[in-house]
Coordinates of C-alpha atoms and ligand atoms in Angstrom, one line a residue:
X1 CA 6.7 0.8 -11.9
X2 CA 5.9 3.9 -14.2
X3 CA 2.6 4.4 -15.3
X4 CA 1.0 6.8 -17.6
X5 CA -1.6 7.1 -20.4
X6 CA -1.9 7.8 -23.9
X7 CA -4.7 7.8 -26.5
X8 CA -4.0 6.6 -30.1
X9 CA -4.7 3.4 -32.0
X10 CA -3.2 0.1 -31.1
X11 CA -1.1 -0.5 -34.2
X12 CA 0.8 2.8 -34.3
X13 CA 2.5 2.0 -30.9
X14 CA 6.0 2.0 -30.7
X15 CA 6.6 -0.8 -27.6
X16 CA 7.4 -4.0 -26.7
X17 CA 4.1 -5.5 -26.1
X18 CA 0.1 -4.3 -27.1
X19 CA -1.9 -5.8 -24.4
X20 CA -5.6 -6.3 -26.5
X21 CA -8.6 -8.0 -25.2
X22 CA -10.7 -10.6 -26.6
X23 CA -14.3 -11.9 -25.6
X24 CA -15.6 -15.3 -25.1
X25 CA -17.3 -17.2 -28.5
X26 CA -14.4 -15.6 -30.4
X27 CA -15.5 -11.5 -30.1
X28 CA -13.6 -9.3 -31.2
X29 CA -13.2 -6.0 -28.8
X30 CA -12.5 -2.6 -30.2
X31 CA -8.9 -2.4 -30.5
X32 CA -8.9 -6.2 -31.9
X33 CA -10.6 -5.3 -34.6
X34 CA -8.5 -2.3 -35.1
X35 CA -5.2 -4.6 -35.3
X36 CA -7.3 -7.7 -37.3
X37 CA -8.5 -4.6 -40.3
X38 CA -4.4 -3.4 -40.0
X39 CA -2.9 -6.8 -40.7
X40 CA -5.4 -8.1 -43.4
X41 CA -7.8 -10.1 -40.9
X42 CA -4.7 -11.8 -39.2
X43 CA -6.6 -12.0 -35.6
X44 CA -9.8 -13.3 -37.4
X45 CA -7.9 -15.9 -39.0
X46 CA -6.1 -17.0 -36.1
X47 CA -9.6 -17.1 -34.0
X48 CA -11.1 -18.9 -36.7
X49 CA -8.8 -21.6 -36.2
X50 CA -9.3 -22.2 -32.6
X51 CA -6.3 -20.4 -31.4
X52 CA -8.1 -18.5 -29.0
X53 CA -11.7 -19.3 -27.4
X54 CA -11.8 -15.6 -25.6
X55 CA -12.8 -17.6 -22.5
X56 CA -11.9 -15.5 -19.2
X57 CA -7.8 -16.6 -18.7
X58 CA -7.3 -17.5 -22.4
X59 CA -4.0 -15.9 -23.4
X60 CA -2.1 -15.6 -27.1
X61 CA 1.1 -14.0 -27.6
X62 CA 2.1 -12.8 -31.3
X63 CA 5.1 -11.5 -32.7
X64 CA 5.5 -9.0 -35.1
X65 CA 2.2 -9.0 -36.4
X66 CA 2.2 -7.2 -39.8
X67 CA 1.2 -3.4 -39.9
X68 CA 2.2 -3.0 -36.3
X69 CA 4.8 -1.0 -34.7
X70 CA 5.1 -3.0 -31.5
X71 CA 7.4 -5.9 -30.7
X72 CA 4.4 -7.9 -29.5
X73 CA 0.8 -8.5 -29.1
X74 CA -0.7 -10.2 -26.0
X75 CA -4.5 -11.2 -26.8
X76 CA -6.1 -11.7 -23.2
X77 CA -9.5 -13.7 -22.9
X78 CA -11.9 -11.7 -20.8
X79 CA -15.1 -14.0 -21.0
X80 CA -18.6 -12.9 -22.1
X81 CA -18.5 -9.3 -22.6
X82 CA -22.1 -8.7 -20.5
X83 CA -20.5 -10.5 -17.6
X84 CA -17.7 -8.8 -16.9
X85 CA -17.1 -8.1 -12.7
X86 CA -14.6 -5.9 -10.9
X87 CA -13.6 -9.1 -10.0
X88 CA -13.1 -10.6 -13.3
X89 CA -11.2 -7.1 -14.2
X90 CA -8.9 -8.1 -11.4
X91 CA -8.6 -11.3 -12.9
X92 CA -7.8 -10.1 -16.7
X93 CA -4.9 -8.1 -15.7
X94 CA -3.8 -11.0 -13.4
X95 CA -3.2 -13.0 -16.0
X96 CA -2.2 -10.2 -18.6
X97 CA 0.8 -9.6 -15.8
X98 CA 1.7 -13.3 -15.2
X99 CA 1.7 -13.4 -18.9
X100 CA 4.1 -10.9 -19.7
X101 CA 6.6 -12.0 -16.8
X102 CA 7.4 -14.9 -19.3
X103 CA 8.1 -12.7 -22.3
X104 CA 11.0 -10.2 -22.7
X105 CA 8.8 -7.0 -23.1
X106 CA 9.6 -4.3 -20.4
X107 CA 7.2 -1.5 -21.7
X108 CA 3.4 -2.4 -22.1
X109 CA 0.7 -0.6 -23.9
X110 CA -2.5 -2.0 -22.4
X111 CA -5.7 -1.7 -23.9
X112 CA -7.9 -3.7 -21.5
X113 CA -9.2 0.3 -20.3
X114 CA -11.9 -1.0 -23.3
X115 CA -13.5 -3.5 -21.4
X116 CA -16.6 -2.4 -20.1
X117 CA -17.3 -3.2 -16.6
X118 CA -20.6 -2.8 -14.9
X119 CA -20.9 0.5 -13.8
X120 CA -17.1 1.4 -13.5
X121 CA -15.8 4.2 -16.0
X122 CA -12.4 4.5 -17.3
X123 CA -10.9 6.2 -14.0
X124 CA -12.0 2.9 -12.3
X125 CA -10.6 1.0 -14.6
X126 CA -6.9 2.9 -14.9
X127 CA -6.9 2.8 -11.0
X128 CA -7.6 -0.4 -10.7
X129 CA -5.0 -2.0 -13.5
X130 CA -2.3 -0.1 -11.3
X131 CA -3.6 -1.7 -8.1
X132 CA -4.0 -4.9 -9.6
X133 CA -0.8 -5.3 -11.5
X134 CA 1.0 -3.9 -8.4
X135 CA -1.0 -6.5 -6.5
X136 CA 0.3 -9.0 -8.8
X137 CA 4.0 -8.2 -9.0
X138 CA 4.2 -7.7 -5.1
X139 CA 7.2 -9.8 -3.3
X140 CA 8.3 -9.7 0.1
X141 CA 12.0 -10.4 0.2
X142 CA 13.1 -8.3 2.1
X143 CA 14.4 -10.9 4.5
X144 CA 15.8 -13.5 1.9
X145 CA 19.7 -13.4 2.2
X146 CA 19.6 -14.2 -1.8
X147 CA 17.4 -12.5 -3.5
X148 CA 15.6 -13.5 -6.9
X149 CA 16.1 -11.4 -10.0
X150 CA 14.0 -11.4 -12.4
X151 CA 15.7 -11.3 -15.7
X152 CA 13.4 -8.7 -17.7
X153 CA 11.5 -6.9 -15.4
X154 CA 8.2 -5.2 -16.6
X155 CA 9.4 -1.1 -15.9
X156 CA 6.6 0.9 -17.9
X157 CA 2.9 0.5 -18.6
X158 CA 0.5 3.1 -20.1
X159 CA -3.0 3.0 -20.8
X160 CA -5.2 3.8 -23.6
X161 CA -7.7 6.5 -22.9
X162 CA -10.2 7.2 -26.0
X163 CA -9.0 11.0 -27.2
X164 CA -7.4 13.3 -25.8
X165 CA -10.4 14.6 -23.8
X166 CA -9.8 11.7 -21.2
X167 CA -5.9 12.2 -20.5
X168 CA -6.6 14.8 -17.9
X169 CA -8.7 12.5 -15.8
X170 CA -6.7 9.8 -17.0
X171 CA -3.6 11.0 -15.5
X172 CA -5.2 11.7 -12.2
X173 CA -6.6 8.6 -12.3
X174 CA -3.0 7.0 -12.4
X175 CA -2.2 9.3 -9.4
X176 CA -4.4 8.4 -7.2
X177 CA -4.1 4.0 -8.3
X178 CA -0.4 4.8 -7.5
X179 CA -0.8 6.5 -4.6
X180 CA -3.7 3.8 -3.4
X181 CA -1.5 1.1 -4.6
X182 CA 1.6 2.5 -2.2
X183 CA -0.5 2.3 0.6
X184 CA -1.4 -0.9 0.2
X185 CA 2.1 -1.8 -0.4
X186 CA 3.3 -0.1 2.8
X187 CA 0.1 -1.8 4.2
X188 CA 1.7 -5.7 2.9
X189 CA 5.3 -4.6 4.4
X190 CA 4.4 -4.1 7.9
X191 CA 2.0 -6.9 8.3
X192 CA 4.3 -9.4 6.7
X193 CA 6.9 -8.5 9.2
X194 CA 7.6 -10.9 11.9
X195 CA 6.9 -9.9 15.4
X196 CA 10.8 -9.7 16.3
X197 CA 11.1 -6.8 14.1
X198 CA 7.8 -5.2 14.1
X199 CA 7.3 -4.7 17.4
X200 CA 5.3 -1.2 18.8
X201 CA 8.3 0.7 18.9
X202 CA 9.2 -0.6 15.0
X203 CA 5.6 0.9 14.1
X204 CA 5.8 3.9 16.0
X205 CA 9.4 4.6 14.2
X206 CA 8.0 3.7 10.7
X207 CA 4.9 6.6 11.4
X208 CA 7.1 9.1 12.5
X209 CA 9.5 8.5 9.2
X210 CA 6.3 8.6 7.4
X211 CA 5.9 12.1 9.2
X212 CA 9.1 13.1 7.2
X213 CA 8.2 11.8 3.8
X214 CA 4.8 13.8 3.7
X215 CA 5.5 17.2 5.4
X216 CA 1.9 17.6 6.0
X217 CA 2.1 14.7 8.5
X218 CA 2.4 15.4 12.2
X219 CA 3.0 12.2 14.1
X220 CA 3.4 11.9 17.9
X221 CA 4.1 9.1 20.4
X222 CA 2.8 8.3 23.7
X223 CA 4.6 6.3 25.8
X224 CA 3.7 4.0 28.4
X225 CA 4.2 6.8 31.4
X226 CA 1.9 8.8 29.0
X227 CA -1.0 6.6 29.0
X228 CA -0.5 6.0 32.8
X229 CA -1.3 9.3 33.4
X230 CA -4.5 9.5 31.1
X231 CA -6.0 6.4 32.6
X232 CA -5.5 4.2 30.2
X233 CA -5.5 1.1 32.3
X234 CA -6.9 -1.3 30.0
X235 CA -4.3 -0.8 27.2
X236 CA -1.9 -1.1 29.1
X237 CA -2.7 -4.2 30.7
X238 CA -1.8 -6.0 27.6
X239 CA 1.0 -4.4 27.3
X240 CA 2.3 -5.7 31.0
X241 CA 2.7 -8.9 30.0
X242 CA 5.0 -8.4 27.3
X243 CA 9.0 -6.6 27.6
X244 CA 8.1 -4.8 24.5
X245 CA 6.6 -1.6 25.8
X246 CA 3.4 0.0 23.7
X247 CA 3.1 2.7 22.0
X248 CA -0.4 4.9 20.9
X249 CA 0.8 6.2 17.7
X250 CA -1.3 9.3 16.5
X251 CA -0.5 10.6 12.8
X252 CA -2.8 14.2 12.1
X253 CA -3.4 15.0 8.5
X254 CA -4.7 18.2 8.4
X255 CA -4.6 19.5 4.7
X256 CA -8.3 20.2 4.7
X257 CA -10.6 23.3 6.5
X258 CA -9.3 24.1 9.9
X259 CA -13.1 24.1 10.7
X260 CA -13.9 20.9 8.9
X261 CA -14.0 18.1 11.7
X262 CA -11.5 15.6 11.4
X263 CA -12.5 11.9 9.9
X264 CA -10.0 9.3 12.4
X265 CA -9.0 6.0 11.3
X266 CA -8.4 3.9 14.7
X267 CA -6.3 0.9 14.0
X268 CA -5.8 -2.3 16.3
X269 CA -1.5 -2.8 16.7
X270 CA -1.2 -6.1 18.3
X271 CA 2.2 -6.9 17.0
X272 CA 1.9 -10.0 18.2
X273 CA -0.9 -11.7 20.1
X274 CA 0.1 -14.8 21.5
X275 CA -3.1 -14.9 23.7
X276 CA -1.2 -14.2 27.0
X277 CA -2.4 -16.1 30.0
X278 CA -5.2 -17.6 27.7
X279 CA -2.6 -19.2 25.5
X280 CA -3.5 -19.9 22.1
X281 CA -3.0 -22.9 20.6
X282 CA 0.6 -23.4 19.0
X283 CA -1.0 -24.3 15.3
X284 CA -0.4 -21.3 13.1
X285 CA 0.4 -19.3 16.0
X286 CA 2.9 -17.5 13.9
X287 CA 0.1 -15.9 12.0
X288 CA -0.7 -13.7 15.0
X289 CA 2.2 -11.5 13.8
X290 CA -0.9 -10.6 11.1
X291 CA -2.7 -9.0 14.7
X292 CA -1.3 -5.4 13.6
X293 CA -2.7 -5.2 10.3
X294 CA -5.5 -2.6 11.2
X295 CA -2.6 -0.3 12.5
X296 CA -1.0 -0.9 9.2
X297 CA -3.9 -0.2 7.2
X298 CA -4.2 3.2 9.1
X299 CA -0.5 3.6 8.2
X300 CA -1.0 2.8 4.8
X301 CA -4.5 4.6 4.0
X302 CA -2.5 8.1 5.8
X303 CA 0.4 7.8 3.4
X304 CA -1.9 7.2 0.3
X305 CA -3.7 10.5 1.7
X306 CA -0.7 12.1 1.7
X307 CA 0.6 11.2 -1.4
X308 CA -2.9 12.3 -3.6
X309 CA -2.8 15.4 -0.9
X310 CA -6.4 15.6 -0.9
X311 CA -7.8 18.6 1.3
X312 CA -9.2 16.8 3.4
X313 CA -8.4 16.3 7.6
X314 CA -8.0 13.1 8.7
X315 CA -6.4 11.6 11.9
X316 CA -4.9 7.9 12.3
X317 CA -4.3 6.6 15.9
X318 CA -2.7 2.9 16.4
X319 CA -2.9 1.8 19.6
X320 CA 0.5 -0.7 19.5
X321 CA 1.5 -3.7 21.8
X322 CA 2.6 -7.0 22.1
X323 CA 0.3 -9.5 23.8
X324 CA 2.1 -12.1 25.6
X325 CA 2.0 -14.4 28.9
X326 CA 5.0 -12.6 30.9
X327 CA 4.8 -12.7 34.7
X328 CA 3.1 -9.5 35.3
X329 CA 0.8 -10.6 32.5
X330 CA -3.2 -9.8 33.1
X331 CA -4.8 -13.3 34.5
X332 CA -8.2 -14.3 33.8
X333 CA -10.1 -12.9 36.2
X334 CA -8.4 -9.2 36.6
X335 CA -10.1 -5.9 37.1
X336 CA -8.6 -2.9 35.0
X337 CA -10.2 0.7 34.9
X338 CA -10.3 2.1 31.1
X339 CA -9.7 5.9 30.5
X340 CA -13.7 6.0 30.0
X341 CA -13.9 5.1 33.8
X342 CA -15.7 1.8 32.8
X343 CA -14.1 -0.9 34.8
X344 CA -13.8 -4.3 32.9
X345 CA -13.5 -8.4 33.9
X346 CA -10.8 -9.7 31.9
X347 CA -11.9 -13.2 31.7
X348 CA -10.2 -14.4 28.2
X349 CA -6.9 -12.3 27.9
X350 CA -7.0 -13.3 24.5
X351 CA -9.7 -11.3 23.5
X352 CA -6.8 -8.2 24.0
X353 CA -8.0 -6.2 20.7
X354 CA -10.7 -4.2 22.4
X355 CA -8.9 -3.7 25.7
X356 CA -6.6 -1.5 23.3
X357 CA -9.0 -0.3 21.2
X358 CA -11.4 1.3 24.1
X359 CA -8.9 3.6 25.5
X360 CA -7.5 4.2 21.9
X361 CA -11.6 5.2 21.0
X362 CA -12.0 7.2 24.1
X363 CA -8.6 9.0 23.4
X364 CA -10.1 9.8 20.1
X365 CA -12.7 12.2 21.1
X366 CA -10.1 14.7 22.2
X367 CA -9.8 15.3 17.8
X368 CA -14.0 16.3 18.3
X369 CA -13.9 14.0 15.2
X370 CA -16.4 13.4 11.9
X371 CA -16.6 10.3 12.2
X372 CA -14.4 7.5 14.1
X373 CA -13.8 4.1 12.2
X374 CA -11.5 1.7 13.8
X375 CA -10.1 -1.4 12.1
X376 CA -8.8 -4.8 13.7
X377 CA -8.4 -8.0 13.2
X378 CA -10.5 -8.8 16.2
X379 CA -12.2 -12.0 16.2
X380 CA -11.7 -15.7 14.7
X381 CA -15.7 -15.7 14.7
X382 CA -15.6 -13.1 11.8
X383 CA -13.7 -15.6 9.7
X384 CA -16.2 -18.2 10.3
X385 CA -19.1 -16.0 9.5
X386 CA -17.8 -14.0 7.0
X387 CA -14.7 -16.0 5.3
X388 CA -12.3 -14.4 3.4
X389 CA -14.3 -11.7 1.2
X390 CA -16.0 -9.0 2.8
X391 CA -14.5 -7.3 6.5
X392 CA -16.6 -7.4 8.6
X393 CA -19.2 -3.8 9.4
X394 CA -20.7 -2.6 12.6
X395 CA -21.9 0.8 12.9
X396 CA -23.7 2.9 15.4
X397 CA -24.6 5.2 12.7
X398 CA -26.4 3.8 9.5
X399 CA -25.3 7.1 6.8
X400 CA -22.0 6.0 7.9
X401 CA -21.9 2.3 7.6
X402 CA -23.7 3.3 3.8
X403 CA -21.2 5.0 2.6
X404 CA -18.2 2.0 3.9
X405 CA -20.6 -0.4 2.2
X406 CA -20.5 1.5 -1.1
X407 CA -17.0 2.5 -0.8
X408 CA -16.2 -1.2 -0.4
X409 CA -18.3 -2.1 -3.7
X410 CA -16.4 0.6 -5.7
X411 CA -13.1 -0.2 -4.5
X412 CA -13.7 -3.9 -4.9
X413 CA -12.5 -3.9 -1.5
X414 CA -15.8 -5.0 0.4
X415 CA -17.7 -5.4 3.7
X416 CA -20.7 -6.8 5.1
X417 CA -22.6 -5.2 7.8
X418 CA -23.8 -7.2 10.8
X419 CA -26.0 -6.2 13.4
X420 CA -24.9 -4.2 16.3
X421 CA -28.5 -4.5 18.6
X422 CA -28.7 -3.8 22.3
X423 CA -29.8 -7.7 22.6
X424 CA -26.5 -8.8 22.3
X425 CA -25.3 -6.4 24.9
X426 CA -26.5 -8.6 27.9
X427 CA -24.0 -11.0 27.1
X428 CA -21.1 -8.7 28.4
X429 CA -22.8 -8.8 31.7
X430 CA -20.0 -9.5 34.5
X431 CA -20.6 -10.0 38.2
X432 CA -17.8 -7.6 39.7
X433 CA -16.9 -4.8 36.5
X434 CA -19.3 -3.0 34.7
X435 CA -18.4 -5.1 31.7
X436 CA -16.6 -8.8 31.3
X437 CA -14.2 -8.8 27.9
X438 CA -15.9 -11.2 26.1
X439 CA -19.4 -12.4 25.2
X440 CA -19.4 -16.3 25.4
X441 CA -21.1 -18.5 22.8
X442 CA -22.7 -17.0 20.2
X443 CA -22.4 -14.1 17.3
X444 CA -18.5 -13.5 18.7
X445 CA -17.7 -10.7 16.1
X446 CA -21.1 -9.0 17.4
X447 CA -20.4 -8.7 21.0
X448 CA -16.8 -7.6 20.2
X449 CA -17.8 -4.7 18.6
X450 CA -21.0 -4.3 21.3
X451 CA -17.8 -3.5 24.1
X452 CA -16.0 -1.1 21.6
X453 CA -19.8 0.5 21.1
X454 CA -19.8 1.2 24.8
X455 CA -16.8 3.5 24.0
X456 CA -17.9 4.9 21.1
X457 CA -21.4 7.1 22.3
X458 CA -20.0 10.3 21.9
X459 CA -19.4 10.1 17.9
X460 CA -20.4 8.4 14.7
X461 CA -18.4 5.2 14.4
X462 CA -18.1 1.8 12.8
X463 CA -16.2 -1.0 13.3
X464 CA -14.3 -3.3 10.5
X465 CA -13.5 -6.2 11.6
X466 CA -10.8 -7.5 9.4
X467 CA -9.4 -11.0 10.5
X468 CA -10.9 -12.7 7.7
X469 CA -9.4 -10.4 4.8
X470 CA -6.4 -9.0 6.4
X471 CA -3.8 -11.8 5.2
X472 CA -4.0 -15.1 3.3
X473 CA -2.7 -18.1 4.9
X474 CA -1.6 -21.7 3.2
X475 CA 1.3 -21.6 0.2
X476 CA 0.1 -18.1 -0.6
X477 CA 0.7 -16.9 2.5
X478 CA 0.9 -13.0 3.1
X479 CA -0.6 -9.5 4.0
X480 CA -3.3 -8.1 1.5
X481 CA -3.3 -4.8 2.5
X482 CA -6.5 -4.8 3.1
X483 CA -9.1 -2.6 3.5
X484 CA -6.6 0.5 2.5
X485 CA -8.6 0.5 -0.9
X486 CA -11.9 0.5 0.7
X487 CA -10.5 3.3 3.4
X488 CA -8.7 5.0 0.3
X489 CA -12.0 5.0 -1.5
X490 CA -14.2 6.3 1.3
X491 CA -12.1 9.5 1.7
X492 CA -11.9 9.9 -2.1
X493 CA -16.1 9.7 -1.7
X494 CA -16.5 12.4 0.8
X495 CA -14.0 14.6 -0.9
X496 CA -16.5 14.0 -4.1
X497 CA -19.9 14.7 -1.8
X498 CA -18.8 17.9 -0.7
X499 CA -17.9 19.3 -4.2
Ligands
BES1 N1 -6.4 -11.5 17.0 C1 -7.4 -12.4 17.5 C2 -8.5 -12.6 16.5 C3 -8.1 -13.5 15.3 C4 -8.0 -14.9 15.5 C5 -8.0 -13.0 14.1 C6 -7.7 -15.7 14.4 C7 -7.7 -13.9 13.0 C8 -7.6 -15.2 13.2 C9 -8.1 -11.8 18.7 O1 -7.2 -11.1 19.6 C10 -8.6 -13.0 19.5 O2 -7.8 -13.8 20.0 N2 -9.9 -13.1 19.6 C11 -10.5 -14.2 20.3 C12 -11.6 -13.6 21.1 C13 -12.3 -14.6 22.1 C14 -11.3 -14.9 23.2 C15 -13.5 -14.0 22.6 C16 -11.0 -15.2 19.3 O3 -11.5 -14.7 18.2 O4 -10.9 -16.4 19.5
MN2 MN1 -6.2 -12.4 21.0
ZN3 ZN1 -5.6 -10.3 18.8

């Protein structure tokens, strides 16, 4: 999709379709009143008449309305003007794309950059149209043998700024939505691929082509006789029971200071957890090809780095295997030795997330990093707390876990912080390892992240835990490519706080 922006006054554009917005109990926004005044109170009328409420989903399509230059005008109903979220913004353009898709117009002029939305100023607002039409327009068909066409694709769509003042930002703005909007694209790919085909060594290719793509991108691969020799013995005991042999991906940014300490982005890359020896049940099993969507948020968040090239340095490690019940596979009950020297009771193989993730975490400090935030889809409990809304936060360092809560409420992309006390920590008391893998009954997402905190002393760190936001299941069934806008956002916000 192209995307640009323009200032100038509805009526005089030259394209197939205006996009204008209109407000519940029939209001009139800026640029409505600018086309009603330019064909003698033809809006006005039509609202009069009940054509249009304004209520939030409402929708009118006119052709050549008199005094225009465009092919079309696409009224969209935004609600009550006061109310508007950056949800409801989501929403409008939603529809405003579903819309158009049954029209003929290709090139779009969208106005909806009026609509005030709490807090949020027109860079917001460009950014997130491009995220949210992308979002919108997103297929995966890659493994279709027919593929649909549709007949008139949307190609072009260009925002109004107010003057010419704003086109500067404006255009950045569209930049960085693009390059956000990529990410989260890459993000949907890799998650949506089944676990035949992305398997570690699939991920570990598609991050060193990445490394190609952006030639400020250094990407490097450890193999399994690699991690041997580090210690890494509790990775790569989920990896034994599985022919697919792992991979720790680590992709090094490093456009910023060479003093500046590095901010890493761990991701969890189970590209398939089947449980292992703790078999899961086989209902919706296939979803557990969504277990590598932290790695591919970490993939994606690095290429949308890469593509803004923000000065900035920022490491991504994705600790990659495939979890399955093989005969060498861990058994409830085994002993492994991480690269920390912490020895660990595997006594639920399916909680295999953080037996990756500890070595990844301790592997980390090598990069004397920032700050360390890992993401995973790590625990079914998070679902139940949380649901499908916010990820999931744990922090050992509260500045830290502030500024992913306030990246998440600009992005729109959004977590929840839980808390990670040292009374939870008894529950990962085992009788022969210094630590058992999992927690037993009770605040599961809590005592996950309470054995990755055990990994984690040496650095500021926080934890998302992502297995409620990661992917949708049911008919709508997919990768969101989530939480590359919240990471996106937070490495926009500390590039901002240092200015
Ligand atoms: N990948 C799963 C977590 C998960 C489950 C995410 C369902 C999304 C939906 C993880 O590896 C896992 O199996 N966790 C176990 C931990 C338990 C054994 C302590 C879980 O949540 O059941
Ligand atoms: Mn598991
Ligand atoms: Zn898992």
């Amino acid at each position: 999709m192209e995307y640009s922006v323009k200032s100038g006054n509805p009526e005089k554009q030259r394209i197939g379709c205006v996009v204008i917005p209109v407000y519940a109990s029939r209001k009139l926004s800026i640029s409505a009143k600018i086309i009603d005044k330019a064909s003698n109170g033809y809006i006005s009328n039509l609202i009069r008449r009940g054509e249009i409420e304004g209520d939030l989903g409402n929708t009118l399509l006119l052709h050549n309305v008199e005094n225009t230059l465009c092919d079309r005008v696409l009224l969209i109903g935004c609600g009550r003007e006061k109310d508007i979220t950056v949800n409801t913004f989501y929403k409008i353009n939603h529809t405003m794309v579903k819309t158009l898709q049954s029209t003929g117009a290709t090139e779009i002029a969208s106005y909806l950059t009026e609509i005030t939305v709490k807090r949020k100023d027109i860079n917001w607002k460009i950014k997130h149209s491009i995220e949210a039409i992308d979002e919108e327009l997103y297929k995966f068909n890659q493994l279709k043998s027919k593929k649909e066409e549709t007949r008139r694709p949307l190609r072009k769509f260009i925002f109004s700024v107010n003057g010419r003042g704003q086109l500067m930002q404006g255009e950045l703005a569209v930049r960085h939505g693009m390059a956000t909007s990529a990410g989260i694209h890459l993000a949907k790919d890799l998650g949506n691929l089944p676990g035949n085909i992305c398997t570690p060594t699939y991920l570990a290719a598609q991050a060193k082509k990445l490394s190609k793509q952006h030639s400020k991108i250094k990407t490097s691969v450890l193999e399994e006789s690699d991690m041997k020799k580090l210690g890494m013995g509790s990775l790569l005991s989920v990896s034994i029971g599985s022919r697919q042999p792992a991979k720790l991906i680590t992709m090094e940014y490093m456009a910023g200071d060479k003093k500046q300490a590095p901010i890493v982005f761990v991701g969890k890359g189970v590209t398939f957890d089947s449980g292992g020896i703790s078999l899961k049940p086989g209902g919706g099993m296939d979803e557990m090809k969504y277990d590598m969507c932290g790695a591919a948020s970490v993939i994606g968040v690095m290429n949308a780095i890469a593509e803004m090239q923000l000065a900035i340095n920022v490491v991504g490690i994705v600790p990659t295997v495939e979890n399955m019940p093989d005969g060498l596979a861990s058994r409830p009950g085994d002993i492994v030795t991480s690269m920390s020297g912490q020895t660990i009771e595997i006594l639920n193989t399916d909680a295999e997330g953080r037996l990756i993730l500890c070595d990844a975490l301790t592997y980390a400090e090598k990069f004397n990093p920032d700050v360390v935030i890992d993401i995973a889809t790590l625990t079914g409990a998070c679902v139940v707390a949380l649901g499908a809304h916010p990820a999931g936060l744990l922090s050992n360092h509260n500045p830290l876990a502030n500024d992913l809560l306030s990246a998440g409420q600009a992005s729109g992309d959004r977590c929840w912080q839980l808390p990670l006390w040292d009374d939870y920590q008894d529950q990962l008391k085992s009788n022969f390892a210094d630590m058992a893998n999992i927690g037993g009954k009770g605040a599961g997402t809590i005592t996950a992240a309470c054995f990755l905190s055990r990994f984690t002393k040496k650095y500021h760190w926080a934890h998302l835990d992502i297995a409620g936001v990661a992917w949708k299941s049911g008919t709508h069934k997919g990768a969101t490519g989530r939480p590359v806008g919240l990471l996106a956002q937070y490495v926009l916000d500390r590039l901002d706080s240092e200015k």
